[in-house]
XYZ file of C-alpha atoms in Angstrom:
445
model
C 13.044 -18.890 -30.493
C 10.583 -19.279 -27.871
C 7.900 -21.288 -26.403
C 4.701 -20.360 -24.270
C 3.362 -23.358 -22.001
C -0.098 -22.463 -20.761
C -0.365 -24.985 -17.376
C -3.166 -25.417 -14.861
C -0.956 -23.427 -12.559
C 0.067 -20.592 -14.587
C 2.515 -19.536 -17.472
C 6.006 -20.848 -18.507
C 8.296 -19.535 -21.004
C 10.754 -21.755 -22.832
C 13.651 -20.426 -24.751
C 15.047 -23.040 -26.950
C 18.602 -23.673 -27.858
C 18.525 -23.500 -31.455
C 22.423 -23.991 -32.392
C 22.954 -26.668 -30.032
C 19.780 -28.695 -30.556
C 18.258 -27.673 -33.675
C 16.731 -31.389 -34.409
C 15.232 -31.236 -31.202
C 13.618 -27.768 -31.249
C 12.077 -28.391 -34.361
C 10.038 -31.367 -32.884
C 8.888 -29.589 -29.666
C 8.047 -26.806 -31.693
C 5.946 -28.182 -34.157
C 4.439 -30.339 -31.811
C 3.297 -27.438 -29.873
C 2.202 -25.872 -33.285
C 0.005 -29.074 -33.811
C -1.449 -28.167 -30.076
C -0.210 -31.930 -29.335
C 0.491 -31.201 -25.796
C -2.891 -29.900 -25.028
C -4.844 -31.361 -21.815
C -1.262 -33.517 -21.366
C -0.975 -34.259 -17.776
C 1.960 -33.723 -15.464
C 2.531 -37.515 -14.463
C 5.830 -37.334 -12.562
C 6.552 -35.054 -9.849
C 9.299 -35.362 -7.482
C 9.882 -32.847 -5.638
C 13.057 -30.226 -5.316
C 13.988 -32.629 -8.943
C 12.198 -32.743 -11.652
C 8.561 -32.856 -13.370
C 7.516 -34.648 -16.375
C 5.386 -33.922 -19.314
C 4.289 -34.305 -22.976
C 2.184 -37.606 -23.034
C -1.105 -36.289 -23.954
C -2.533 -40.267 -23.478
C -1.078 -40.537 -19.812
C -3.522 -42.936 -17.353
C -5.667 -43.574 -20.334
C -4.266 -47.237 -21.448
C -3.819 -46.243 -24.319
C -0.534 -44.286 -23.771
C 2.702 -45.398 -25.815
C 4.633 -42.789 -24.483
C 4.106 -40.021 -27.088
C 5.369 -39.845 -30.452
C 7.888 -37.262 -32.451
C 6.418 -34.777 -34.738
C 7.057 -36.710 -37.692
C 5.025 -39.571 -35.936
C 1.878 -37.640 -35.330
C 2.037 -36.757 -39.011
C 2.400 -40.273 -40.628
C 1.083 -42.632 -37.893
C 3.918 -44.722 -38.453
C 5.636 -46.626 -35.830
C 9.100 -46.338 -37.439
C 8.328 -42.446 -37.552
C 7.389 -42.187 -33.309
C 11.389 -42.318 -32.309
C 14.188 -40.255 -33.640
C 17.904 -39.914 -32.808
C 18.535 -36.441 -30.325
C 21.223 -33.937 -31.217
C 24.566 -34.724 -29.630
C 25.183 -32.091 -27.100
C 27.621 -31.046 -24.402
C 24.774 -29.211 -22.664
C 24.041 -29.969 -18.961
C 21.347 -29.639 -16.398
C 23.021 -27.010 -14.322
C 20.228 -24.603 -13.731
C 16.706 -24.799 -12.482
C 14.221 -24.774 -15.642
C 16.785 -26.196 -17.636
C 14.359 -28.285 -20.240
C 15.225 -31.796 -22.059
C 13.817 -34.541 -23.832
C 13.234 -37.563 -22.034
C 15.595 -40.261 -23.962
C 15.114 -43.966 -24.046
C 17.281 -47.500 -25.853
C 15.637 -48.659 -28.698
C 17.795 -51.704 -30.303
C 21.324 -50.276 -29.393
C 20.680 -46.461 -30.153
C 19.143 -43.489 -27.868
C 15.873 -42.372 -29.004
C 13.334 -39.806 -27.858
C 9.635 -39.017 -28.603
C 7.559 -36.068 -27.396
C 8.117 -36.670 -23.045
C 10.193 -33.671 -21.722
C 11.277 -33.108 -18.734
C 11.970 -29.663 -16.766
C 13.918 -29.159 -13.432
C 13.134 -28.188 -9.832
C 16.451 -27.489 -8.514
C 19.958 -26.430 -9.974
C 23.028 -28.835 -10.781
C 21.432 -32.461 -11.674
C 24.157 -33.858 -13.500
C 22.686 -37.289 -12.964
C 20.303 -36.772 -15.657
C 22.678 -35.642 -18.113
C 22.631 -39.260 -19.265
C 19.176 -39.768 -19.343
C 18.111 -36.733 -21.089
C 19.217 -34.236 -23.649
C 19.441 -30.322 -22.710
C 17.482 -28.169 -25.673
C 16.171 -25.358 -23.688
C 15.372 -23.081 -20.349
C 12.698 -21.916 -18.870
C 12.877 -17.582 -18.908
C 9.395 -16.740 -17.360
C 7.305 -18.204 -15.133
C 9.485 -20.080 -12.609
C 6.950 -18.990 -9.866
C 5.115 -21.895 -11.717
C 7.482 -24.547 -11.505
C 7.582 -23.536 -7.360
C 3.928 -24.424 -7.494
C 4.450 -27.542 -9.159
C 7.407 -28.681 -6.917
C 4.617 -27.844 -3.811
C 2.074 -29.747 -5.414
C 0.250 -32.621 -3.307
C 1.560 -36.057 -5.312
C 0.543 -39.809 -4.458
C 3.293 -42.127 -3.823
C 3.350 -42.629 -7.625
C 4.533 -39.081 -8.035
C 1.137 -38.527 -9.516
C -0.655 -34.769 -8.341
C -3.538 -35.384 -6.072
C -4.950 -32.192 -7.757
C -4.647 -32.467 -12.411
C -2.025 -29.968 -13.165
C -1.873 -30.175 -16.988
C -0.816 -28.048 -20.270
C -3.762 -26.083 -21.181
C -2.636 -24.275 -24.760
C 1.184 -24.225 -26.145
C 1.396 -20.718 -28.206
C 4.790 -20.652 -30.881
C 6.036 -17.325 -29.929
C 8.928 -17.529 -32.531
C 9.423 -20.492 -35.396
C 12.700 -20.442 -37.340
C 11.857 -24.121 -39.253
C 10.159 -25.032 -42.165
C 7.145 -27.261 -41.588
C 7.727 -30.672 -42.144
C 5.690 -32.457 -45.165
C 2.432 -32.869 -43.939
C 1.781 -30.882 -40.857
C -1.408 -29.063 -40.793
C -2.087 -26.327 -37.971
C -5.873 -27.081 -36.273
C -8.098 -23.865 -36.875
C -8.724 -23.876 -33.413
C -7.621 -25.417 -30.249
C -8.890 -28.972 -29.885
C -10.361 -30.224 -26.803
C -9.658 -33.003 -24.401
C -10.932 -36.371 -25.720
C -13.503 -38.456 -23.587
C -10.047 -41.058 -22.577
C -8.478 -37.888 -21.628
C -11.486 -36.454 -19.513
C -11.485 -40.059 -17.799
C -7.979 -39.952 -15.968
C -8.850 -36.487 -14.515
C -8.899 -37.180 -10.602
C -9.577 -33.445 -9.514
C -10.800 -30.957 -11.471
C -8.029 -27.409 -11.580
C -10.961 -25.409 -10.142
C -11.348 -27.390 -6.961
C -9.457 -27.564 -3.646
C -7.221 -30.651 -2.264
C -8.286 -31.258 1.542
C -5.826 -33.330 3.175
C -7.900 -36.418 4.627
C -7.846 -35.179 8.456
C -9.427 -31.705 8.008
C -12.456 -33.855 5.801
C -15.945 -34.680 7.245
C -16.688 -31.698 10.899
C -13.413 -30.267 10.095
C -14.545 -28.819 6.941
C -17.893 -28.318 8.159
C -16.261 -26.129 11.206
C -14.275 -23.805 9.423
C -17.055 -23.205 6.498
C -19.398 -22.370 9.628
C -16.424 -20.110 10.793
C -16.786 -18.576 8.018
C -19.989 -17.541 6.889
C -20.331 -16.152 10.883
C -17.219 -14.224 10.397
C -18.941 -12.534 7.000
C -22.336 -11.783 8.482
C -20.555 -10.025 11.360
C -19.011 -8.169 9.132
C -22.582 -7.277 7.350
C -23.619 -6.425 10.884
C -21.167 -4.262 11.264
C -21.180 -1.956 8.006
C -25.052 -1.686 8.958
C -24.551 -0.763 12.304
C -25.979 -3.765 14.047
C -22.779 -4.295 15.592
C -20.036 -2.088 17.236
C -17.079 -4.245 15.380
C -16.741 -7.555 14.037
C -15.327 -9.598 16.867
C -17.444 -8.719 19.521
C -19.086 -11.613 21.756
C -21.851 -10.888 24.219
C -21.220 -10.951 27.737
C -20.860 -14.530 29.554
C -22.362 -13.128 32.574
C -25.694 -12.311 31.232
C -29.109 -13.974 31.063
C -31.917 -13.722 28.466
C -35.031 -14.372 30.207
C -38.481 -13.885 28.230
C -42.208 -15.277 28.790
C -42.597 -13.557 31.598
C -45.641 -11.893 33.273
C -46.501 -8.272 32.411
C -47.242 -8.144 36.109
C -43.662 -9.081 37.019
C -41.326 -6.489 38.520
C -37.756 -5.574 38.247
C -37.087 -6.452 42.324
C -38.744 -9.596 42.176
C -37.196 -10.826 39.484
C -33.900 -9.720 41.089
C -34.768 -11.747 44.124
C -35.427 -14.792 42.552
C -32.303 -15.026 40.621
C -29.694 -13.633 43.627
C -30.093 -16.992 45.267
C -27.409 -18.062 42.269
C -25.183 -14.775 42.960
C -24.800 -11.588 43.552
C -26.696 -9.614 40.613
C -24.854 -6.540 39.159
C -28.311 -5.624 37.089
C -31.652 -6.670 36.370
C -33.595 -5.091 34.110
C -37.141 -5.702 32.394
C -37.609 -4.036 29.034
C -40.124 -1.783 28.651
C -42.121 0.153 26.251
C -41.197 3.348 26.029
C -44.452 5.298 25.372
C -46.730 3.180 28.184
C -44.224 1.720 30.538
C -45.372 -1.567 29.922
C -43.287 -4.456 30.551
C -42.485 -6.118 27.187
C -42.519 -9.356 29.008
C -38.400 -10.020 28.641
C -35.311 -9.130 30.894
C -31.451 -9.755 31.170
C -30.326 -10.635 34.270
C -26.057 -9.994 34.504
C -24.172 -11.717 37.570
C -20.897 -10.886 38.699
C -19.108 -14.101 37.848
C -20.029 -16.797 34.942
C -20.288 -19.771 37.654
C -23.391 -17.722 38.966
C -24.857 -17.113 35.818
C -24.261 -20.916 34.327
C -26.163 -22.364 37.533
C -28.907 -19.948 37.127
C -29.204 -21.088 33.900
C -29.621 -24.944 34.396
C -31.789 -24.173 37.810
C -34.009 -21.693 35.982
C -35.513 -22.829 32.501
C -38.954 -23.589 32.890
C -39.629 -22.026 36.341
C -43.178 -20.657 37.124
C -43.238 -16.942 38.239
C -46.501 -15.411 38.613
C -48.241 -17.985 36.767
C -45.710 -17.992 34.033
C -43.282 -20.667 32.649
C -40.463 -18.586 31.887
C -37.614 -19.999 29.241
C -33.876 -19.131 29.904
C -30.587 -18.759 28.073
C -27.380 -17.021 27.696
C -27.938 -13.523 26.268
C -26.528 -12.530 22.726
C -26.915 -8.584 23.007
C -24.689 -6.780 22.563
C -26.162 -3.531 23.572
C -24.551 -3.288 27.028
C -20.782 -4.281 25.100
C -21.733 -1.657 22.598
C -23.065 1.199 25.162
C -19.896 0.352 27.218
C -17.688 1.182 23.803
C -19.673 4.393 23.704
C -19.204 5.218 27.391
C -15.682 4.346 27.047
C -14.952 6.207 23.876
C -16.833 9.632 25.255
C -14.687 9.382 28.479
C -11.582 8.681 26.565
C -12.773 12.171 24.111
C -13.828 13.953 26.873
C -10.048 13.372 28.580
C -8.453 13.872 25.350
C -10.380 17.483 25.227
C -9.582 18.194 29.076
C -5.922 17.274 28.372
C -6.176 19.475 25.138
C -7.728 22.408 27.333
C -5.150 22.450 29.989
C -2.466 22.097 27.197
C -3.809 25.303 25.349
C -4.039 26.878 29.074
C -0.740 26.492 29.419
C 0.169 27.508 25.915
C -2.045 30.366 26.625
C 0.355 31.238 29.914
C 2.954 30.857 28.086
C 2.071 33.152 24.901
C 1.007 35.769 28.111
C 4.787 35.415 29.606
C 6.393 35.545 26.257
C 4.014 38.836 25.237
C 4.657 40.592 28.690
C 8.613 39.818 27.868
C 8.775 40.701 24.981
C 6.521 43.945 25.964
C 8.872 45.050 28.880
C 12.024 44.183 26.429
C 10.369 46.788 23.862
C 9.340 49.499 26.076
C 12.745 48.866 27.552
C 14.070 49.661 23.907
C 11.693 52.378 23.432
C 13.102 54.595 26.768
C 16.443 53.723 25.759
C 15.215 55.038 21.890
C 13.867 57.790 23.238
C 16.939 58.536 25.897
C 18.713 58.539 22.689
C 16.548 60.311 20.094
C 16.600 62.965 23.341
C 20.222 62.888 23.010
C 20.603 63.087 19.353
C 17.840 65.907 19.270
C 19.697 67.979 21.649
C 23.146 67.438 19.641
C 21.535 68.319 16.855
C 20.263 71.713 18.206
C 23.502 72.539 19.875
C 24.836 72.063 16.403
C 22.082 74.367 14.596
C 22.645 76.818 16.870
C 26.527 76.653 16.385
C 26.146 76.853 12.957
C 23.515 79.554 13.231
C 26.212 81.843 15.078
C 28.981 81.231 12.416
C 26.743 81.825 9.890
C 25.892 85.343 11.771
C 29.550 85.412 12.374
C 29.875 84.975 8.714
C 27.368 87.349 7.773
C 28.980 90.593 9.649
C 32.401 89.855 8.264
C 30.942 89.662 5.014
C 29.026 93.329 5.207
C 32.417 94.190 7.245
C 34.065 93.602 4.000
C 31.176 95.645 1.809
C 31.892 98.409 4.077
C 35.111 98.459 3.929
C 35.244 97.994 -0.286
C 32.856 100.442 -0.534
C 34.645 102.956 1.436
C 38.146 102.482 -0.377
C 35.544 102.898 -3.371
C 34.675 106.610 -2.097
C 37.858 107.423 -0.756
C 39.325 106.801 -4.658
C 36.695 108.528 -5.558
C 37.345 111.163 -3.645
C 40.944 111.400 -4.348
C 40.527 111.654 -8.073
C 38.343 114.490 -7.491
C 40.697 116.206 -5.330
C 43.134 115.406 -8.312
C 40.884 117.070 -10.900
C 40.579 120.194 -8.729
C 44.115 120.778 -8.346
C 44.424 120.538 -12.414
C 41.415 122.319 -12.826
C 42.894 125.813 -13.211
C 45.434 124.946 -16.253
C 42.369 123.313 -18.151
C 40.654 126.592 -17.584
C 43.183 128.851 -18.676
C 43.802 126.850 -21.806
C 40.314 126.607 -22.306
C 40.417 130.566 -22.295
C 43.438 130.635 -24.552
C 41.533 128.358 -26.928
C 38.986 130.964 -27.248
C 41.252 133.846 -27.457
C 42.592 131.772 -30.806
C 39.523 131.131 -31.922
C 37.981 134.271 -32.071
């Protein structure tokens, strides 16, 4: 069951303690259904304590000091006070939220005033008030409460008050009676009387009032039209300031030269430039110059001696210069010297990567052709094995060869000498084949 306190100063959630406090949740909860909190001033701060709420009538004079939810509904007097749960719960913890109790006859009583802490373990106020709930969210809040500016009333100097109460969760039956407003209702004319100053506008302590103020608003709107000068263009940066050395000096005669002007004004100091602006297309002297000393004494005298002087027939009006051109140029010079080191110091850096990419290539060029002789001392080597090999293997191949038609030969001659002998065996048979070859005919015939 919780709670949603919408303050001047920003959100606060409030879990209630049901089962400890029931009675007591039930009227802060349907008073903030009944939106009777709204515009209710926070009328007692102390700080690193407490702050105190829920009399929406506060500072009007017409404040009773609230009323209980079954008051609102009835109007009755009797119906304002009721008797708080009995609890054993303390204010231990920051945010810890009670109701504000008070005697009435002999008995404790309490209305709608609550009260929330600033700091953890109060047990002093466990007597004067009854624990029903914590704040959950929004103790950021309560910090900018306890900081708050108060009178020595413990009134804020600046109205922080409750905006809207939302019922984020509502266990209870509504009491007889109690009807929810459509819409949020606004503060009454009593209320709008007591408000001292508004949420919307800033609390200036009394010293920084009247040129203080005044200062630091014209601080201000320079600071943001620098700035505007700036994004344009006008201006190199923001903070820049012209040069406290340098003289504006204008009405003067288009006859007037650069060295006289110089000469009248070195009397003061010693000059580190004069110069009388020109047109551009004709030459023609646009009738103003700067005039820069070396030290700001110099310059500061020529201004007080100088305004209103006749040269050459001409009053001439004097005062401290607000260019920044020369500042600005300066930045320029100073930024293309700084590039033009930066690319020097880049150059000699790739020069000396460059020598050093040359000493690594020749190294690494003598280390391969170093490889390559001793590859080719080698391959040399290995080709010349190889041959010797070939050729080895060439002769016992021929070697190989000739015993092998050796051997043919030497088959093929026990061939023929077989042959040979089985003819020489045939011819020594031959004459009994004949002769019974004859006898064969002899039979025959």
């Amino acid at each position: 069951m919780s709670v949603l306190i919408e303050t001047t100063e920003g959100d606060i959630v409030v879990d209630l303690l049901v089962d400890k406090s029931p009675r007591l949740c039930l009227n802060f909860i349907k008073l903030c259904k009944i939106k009777y909190f709204n515009f209710s001033p926070f009328y007692n701060i102390e700080k690193d304590y407490t702050c105190e709420s829920g009399d929406p009538q506060a500072f009007t004079g017409e404040s009773e000091g609230g009323s209980s939810v079954w008051g609102a509904i009835s109007g009755s007097e009797e119906d304002r006070w009721f008797k708080p749960d009995d609890n054993e719960l303390t204010h231990g913890e920051k945010g810890t939220v009670s109701m504000a109790t008070s005697i009435l006859g002999q008995k404790k009583v309490c209305g709608s005033q609550f009260i929330i802490t600033l700091k953890d373990k109060l047990p002093q106020l466990d007597d004067r008030a009854v624990v029903f709930g914590n704040v959950v969210e929004g103790l950021e809040t309560l910090d900018k409460i306890n900081n708050a500016y108060i009178d020595e009333k413990g009134r804020p100097l600046k109205d922080i008050r409750i905006r809207h109460t939302y019922v984020l969760d509502d266990p209870f039956e509504d009491p007889d009676g109690l009807s929810e407003p459509p819409t949020s209702p606004g503060p009454t004319p009593a209320q709008l009387k007591t408000v001292r100053i508004g949420s919307d506008e800033d609390v200036i302590p009394d010293e920084e009032e009247g040129q203080e103020a005044e200062r630091r608003r014209q601080d201000q709107l320079a600071r943001s039209k620098a700035l505007t000068l700036e994004v344009i263009g006008d201006l190199p940066f923001a903070e820049v300031k012209p040069s406290e050395r340098t003289l504006f000096v204008c009405k003067l005669n288009p006859v007037t030269e650069d060295e006289d002007l110089e000469l009248i004004f070195s009397r003061f100091g010693k000059i580190v430039s004069c110069q009388i602006v020109r047109d551009k297309q004709t030459g023609d002297s646009l009738q103003y110059a700067f005039v820069e000393f070396e030290d700001k004494e110099a310059c500061v005298r020529a201004y007080f001696k100088m305004e209103g002087v006749l040269i050459d027939d001409h009053r001439i009006h004097v005062d401290f210069s607000q260019s920044v051109a020369n500042v600005q140029n300066e930045r320029r010079t100073t930024q293309r010297r700084r590039r033009r080191d930066e690319d020097d110091r880049r150059d000699r850096r790739d020069y000396r990567r460059d020598r050093r990419d040359d000493r690594r290539d020749d190294r690494d060029e003598r280390e391969f052709r170093d490889k390559r002789d001793d590859r080719d001392w080698r391959g040399h080597r290995d080709r010349r094995d190889d041959r010797d090999k070939r050729d080895y293997r060439d002769k016992r191949d021929h070697r190989d060869r000739d015993r092998d038609r050796g051997s043919r030969r030497d088959r093929e001659g026990e061939h023929r000498q077989r042959y040979r002998d089985r003819s020489r065996e045939r011819d020594r048979h031959g004459s009994r084949h004949d002769s019974r070859d004859y006898r064969y005919r002899d039979r025959s015939g």
